[in-house]
PDB file of C-alpha atoms in Angstrom:
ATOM      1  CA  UNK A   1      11.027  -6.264 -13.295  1.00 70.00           C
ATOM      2  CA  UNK A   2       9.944  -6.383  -9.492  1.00 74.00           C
ATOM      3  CA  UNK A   3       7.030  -7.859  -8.945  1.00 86.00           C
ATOM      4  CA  UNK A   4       5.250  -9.224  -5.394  1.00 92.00           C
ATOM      5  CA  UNK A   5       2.916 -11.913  -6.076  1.00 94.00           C
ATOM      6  CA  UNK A   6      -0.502 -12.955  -3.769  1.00 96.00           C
ATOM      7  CA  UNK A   7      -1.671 -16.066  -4.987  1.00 95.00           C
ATOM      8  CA  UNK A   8      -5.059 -16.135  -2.849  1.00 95.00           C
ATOM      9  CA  UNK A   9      -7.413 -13.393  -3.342  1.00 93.00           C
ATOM     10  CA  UNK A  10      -9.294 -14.822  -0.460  1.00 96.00           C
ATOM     11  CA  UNK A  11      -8.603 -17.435   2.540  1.00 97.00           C
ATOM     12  CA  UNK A  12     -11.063 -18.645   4.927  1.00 97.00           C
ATOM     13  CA  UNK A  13     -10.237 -20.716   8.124  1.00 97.00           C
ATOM     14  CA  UNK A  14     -12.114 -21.668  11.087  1.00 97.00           C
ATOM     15  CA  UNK A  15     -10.808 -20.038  14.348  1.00 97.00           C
ATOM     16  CA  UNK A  16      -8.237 -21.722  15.679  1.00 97.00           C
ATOM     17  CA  UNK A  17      -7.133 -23.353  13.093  1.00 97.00           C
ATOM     18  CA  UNK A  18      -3.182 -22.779  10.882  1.00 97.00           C
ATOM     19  CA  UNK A  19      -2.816 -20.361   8.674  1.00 97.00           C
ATOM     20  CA  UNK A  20      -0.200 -19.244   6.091  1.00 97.00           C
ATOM     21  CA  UNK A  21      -0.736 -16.311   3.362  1.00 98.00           C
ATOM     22  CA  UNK A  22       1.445 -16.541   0.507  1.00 97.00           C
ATOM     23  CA  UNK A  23       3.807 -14.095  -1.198  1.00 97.00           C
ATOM     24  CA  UNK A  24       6.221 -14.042  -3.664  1.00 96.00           C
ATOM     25  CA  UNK A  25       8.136 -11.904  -4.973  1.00 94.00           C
ATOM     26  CA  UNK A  26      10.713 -11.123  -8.176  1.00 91.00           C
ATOM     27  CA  UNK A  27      13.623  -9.027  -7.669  1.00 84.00           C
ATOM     28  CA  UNK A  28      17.435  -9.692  -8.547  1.00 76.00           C
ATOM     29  CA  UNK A  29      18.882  -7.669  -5.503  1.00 77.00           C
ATOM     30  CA  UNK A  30      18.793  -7.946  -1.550  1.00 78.00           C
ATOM     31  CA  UNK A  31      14.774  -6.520  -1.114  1.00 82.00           C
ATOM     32  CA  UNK A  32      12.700  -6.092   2.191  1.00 86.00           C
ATOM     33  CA  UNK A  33       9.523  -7.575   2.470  1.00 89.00           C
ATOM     34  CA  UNK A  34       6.491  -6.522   4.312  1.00 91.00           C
ATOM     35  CA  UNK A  35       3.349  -6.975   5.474  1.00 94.00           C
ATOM     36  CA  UNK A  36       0.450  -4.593   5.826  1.00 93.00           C
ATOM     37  CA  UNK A  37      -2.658  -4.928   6.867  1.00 95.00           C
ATOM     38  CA  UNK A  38      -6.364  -3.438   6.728  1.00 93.00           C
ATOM     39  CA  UNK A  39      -8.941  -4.181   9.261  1.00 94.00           C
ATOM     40  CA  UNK A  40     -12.729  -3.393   8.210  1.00 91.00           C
ATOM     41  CA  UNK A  41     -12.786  -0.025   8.256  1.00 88.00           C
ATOM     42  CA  UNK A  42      -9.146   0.872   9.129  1.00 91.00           C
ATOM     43  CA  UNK A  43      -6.386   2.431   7.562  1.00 92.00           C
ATOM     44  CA  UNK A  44      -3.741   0.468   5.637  1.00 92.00           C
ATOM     45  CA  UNK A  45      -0.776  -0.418   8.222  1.00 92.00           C
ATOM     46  CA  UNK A  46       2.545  -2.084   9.181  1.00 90.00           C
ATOM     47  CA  UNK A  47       2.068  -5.327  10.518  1.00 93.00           C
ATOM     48  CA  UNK A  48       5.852  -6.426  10.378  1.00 90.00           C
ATOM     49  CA  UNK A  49       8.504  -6.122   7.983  1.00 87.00           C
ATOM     50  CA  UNK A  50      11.471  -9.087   7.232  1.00 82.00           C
ATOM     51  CA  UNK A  51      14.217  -7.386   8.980  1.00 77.00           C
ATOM     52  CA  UNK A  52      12.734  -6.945  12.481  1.00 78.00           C
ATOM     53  CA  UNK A  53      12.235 -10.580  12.486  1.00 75.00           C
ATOM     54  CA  UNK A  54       9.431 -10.268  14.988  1.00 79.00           C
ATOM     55  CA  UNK A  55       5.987 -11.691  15.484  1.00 82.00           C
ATOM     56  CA  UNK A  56       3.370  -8.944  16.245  1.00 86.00           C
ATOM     57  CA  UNK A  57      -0.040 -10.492  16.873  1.00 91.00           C
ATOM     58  CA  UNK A  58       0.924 -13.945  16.655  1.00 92.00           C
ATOM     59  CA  UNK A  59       2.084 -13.561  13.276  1.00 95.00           C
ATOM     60  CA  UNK A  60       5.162 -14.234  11.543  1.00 94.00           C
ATOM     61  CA  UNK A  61       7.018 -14.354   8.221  1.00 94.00           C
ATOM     62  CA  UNK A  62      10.072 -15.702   6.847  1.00 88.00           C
ATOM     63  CA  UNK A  63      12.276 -14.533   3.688  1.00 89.00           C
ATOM     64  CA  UNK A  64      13.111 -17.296   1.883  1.00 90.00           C
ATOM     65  CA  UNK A  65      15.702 -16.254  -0.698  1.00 87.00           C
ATOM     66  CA  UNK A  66      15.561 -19.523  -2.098  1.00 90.00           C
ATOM     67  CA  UNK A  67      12.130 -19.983  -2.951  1.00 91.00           C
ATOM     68  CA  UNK A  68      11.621 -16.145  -3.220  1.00 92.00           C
ATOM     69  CA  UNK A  69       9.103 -16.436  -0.588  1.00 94.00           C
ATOM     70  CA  UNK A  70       7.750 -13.965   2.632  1.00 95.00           C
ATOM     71  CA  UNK A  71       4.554 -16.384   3.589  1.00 96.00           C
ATOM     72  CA  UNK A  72       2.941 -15.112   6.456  1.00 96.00           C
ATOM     73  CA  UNK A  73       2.323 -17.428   9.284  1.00 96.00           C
ATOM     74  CA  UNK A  74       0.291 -17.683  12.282  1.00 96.00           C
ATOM     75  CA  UNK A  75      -0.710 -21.035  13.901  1.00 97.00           C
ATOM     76  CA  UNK A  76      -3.961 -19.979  15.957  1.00 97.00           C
ATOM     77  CA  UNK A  77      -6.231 -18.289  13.705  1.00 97.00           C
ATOM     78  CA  UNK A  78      -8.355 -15.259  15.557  1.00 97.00           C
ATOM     79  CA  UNK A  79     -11.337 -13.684  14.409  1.00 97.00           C
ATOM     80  CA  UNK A  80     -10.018 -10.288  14.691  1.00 96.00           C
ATOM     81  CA  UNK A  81      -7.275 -11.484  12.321  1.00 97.00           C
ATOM     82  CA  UNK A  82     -10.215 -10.732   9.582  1.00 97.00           C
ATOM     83  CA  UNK A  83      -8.887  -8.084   7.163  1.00 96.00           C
ATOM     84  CA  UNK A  84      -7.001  -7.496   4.129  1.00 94.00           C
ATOM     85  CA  UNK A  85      -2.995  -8.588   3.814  1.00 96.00           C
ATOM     86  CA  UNK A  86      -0.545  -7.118   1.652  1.00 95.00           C
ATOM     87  CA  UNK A  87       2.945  -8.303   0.731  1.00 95.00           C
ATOM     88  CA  UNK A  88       4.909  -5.334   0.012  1.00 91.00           C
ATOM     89  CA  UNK A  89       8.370  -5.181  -1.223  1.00 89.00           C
ATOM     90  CA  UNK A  90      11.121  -2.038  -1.186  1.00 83.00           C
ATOM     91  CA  UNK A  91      14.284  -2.364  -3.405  1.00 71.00           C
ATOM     92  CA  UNK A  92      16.434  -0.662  -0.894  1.00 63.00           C
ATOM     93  CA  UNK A  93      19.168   1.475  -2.361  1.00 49.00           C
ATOM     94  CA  UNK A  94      18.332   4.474  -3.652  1.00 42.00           C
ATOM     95  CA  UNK A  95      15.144   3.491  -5.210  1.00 45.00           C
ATOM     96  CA  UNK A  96      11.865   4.581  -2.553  1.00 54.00           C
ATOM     97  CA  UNK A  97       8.656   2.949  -4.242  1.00 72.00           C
ATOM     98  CA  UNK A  98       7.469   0.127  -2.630  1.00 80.00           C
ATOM     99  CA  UNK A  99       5.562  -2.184  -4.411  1.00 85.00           C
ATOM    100  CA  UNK A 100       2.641  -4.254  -3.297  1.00 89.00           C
ATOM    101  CA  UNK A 101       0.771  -7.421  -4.189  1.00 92.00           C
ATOM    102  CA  UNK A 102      -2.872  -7.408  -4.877  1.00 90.00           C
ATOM    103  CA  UNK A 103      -3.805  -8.655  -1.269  1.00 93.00           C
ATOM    104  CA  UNK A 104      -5.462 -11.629   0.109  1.00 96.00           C
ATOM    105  CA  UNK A 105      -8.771 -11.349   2.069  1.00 95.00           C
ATOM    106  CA  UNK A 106      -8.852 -13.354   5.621  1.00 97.00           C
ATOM    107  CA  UNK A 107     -11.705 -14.557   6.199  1.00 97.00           C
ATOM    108  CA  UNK A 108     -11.394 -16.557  10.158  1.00 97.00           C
ATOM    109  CA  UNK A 109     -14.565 -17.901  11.442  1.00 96.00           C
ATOM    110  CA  UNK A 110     -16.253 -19.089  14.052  1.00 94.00           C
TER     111      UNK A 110
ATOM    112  CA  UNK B   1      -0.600  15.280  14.243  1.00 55.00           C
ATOM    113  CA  UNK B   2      -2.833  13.426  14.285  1.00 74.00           C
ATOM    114  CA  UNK B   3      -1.669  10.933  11.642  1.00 93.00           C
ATOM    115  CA  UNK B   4      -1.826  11.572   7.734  1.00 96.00           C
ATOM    116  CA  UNK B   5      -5.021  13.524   6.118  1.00 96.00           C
ATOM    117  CA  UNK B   6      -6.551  13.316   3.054  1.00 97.00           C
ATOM    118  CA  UNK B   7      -9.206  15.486   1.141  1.00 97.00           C
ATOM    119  CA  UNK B   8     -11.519  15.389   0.623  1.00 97.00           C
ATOM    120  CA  UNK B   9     -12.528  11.753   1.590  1.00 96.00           C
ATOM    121  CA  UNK B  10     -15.242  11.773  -1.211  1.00 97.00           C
ATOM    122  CA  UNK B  11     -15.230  13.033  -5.061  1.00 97.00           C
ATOM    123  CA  UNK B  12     -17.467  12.693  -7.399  1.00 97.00           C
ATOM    124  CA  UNK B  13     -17.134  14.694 -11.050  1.00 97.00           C
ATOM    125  CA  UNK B  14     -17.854  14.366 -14.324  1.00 97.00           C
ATOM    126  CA  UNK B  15     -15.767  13.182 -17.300  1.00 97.00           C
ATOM    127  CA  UNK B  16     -13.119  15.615 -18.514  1.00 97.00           C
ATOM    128  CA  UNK B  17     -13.232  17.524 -15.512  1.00 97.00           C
ATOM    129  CA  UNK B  18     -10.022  18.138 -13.575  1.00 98.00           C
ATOM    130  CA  UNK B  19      -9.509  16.980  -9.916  1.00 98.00           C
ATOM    131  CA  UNK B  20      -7.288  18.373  -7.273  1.00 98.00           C
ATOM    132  CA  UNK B  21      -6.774  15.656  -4.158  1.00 98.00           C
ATOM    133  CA  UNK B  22      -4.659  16.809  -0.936  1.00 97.00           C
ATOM    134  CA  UNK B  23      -2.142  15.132   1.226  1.00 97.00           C
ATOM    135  CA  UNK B  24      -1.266  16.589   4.620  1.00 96.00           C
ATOM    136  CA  UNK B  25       1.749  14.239   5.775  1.00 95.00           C
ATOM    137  CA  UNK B  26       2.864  13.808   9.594  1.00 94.00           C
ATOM    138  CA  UNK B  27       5.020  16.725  10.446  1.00 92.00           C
ATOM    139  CA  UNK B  28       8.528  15.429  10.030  1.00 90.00           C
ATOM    140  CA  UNK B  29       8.355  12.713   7.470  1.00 92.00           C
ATOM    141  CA  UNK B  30      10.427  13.088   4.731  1.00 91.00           C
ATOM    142  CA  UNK B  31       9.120  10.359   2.352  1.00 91.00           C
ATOM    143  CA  UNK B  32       5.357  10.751   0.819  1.00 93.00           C
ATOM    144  CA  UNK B  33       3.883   8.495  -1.256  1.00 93.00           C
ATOM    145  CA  UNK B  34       0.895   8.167  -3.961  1.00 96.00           C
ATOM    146  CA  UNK B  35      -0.700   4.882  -4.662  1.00 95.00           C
ATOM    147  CA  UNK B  36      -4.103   4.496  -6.686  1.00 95.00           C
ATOM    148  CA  UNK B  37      -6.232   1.429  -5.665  1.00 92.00           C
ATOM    149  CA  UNK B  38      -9.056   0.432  -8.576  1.00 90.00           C
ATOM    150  CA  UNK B  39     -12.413  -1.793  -6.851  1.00 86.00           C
ATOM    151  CA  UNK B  40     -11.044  -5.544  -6.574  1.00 77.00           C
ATOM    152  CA  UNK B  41      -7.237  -4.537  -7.075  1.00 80.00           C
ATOM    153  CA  UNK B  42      -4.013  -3.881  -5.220  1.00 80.00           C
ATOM    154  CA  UNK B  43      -2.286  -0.454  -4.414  1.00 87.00           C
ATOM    155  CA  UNK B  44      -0.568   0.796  -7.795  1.00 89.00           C
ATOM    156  CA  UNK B  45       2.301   2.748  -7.010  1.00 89.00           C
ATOM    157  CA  UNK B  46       1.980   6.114  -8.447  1.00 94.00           C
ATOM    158  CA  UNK B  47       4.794   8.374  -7.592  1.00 93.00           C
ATOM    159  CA  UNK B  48       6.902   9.222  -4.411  1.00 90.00           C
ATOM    160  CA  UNK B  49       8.471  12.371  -2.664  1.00 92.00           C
ATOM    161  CA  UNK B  50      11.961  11.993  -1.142  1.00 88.00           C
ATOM    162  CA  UNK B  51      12.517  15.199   0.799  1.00 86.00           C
ATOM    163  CA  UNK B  52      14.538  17.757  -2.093  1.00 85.00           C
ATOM    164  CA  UNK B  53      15.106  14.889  -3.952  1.00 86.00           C
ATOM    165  CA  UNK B  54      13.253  14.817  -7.658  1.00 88.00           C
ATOM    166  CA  UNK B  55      10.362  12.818  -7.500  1.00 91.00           C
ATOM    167  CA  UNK B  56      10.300   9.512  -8.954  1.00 89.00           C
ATOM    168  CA  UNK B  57       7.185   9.626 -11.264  1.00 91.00           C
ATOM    169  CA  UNK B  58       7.871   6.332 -12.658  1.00 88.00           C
ATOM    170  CA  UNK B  59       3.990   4.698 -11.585  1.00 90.00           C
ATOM    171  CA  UNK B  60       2.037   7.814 -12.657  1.00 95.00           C
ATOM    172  CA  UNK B  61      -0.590   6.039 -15.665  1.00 94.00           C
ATOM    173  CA  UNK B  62      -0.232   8.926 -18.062  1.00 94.00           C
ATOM    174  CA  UNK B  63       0.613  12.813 -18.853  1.00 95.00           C
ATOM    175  CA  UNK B  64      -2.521  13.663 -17.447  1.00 97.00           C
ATOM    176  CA  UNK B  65      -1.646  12.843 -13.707  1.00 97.00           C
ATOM    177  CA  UNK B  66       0.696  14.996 -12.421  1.00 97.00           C
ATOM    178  CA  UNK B  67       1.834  15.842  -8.602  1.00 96.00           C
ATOM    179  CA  UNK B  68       3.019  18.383  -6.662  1.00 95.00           C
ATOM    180  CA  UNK B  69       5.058  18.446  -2.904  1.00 94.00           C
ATOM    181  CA  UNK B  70       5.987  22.100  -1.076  1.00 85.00           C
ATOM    182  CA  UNK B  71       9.034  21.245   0.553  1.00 80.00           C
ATOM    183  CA  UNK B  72       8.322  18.177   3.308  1.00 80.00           C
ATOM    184  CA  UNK B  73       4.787  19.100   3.859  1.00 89.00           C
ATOM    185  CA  UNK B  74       1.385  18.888   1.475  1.00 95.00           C
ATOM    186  CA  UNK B  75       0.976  16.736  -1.724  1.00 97.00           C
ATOM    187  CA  UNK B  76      -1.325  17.790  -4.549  1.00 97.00           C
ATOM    188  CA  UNK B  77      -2.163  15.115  -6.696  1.00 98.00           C
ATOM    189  CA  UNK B  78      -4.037  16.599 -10.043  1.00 98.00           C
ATOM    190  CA  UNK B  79      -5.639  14.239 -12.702  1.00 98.00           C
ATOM    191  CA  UNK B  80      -6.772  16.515 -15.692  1.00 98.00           C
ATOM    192  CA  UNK B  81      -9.440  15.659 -18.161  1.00 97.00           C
ATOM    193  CA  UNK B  82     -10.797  12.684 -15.909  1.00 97.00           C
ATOM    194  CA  UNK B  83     -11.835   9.300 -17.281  1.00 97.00           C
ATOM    195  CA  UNK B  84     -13.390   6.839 -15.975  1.00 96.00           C
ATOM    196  CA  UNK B  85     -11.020   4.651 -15.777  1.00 95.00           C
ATOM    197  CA  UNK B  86      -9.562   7.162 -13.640  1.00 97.00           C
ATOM    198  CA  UNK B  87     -12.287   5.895 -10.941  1.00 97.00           C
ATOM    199  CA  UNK B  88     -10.834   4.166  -7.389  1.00 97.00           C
ATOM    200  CA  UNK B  89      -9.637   4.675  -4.424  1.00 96.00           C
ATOM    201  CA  UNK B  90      -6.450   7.666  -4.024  1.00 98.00           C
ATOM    202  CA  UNK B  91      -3.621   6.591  -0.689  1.00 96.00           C
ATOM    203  CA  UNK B  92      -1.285   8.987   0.357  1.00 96.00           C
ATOM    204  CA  UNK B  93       1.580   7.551   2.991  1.00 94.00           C
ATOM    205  CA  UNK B  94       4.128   8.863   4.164  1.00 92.00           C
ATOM    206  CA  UNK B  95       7.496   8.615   6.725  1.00 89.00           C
ATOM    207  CA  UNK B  96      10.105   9.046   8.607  1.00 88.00           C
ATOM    208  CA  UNK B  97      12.496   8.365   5.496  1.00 79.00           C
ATOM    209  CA  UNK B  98      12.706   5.738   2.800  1.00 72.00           C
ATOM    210  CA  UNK B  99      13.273   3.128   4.668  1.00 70.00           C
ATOM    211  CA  UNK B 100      10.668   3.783   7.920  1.00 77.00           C
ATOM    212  CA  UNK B 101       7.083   2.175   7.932  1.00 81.00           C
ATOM    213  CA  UNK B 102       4.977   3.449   5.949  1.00 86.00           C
ATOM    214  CA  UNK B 103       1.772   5.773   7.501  1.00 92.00           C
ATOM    215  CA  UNK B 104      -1.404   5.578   5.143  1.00 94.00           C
ATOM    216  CA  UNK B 105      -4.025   8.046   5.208  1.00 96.00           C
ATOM    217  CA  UNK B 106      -8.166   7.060   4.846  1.00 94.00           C
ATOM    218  CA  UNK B 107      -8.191   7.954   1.000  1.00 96.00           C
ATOM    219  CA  UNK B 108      -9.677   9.718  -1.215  1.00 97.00           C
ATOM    220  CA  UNK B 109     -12.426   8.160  -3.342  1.00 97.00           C
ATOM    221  CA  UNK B 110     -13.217   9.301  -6.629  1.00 98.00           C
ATOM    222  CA  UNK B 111     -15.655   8.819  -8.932  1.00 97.00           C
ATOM    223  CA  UNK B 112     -15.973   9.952 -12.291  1.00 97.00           C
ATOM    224  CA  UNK B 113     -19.320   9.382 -14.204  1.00 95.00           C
TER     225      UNK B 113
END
């Protein structure tokens, strides 16, 4: 069965400083990964998704078919990068739910 | 619009009481979703609208949720006899088609004592 896997339930860095959030995933067929994102107080929203393979807000992520992985990177830490991350993955096809990992907490101080 | 609305934003009832929760989509999206989010946990898919497509139903927890979709505008989502496990927070999304980014509403949160 699908599955999208968050290891960290909560990361804290210093600003300025690397970060990578983890996500796996299990699925047997070509998937798309994404990543949403909730700010304090926000809705739930995009933040990028594998096949646009672009960086929005320094951010980026990788699908690594290999390793099953869609880590999402940024190398300068912010404090507005504070929120809520969710790996998300779509089966494509003609299957529509997309399925989400439990979400890891940034925490980026000062 | 204004984006996708929810209501009401707040619910509290009591056990075995039913509970009607509303999804107003953007105008034009085709896809709507349901997910159910429980205190300290991820978004559990619950079930999804695909324009005059049959629903797929396949996350809803048991025969007492049940959902509802008038053509490509509002949801209902109804949860009879409420429990308390039945407690968390209620997303509706929805978009352009299957494959478009996905819109979230605020939520509905519900509490059942």
């Amino acid at each position: 069965a699908q599955r999208v896997t968050q290891p960290e339930k909560l990361l804290s860095v210093f600003k300025g400083a690397p970060v990578e959030l983890k996500c796996n995933y299990s699925y047997s067929g070509s998937p798309e990964l994404f990543w949403y994102v909730q700010y304090s107080r926000q809705r739930l929203q995009l933040l990028l998704r594998h096949i646009s393979r672009e960086s929005i807000k320094g951010f980026t992520a990788d699908l690594n078919k290999g390793e099953t992985s869609f880590h999402l990177k940024k190398p300068f830490a912010q404090e507005e990068d504070s929120a809520m991350y969710y790996c998300a993955l779509s089966e494509g096809g003609s299957q529509g739910n997309l399925i989400f990992g439990k979400g890891t907490k940034l925490s980026v101080k000062p | 619009g204004a984006g996708v609305s929810q209501s009401p934003s707040n619910k509290v009832t009591e056990k075995g009481k039913d509970v009607e929760l509303r999804c107003d989509p953007i105008s034009g999206h085709t896809a709507l979703y349901w997910y159910r989010q429980r205190l300290g946990q991820g978004l559990e898919f619950l079930i999804y609208f695909q324009g005059n497509s049959a629903p797929d139903k396949s996350g809803l927890p048991s025969d007492r949720f049940s959902a509802e979709r008038t053509g490509e505008s509002v949801s209902t989502l109804t949860i009879q006899r409420t429990q308390q496990e039945d407690s968390a927070v209620y997303l509706c999304a929805s978009s352009l088609s299957r494959d478009e980014k996905l819109f979230f509403g605020s939520g509905t949160q519900l509490s059942v004592l």
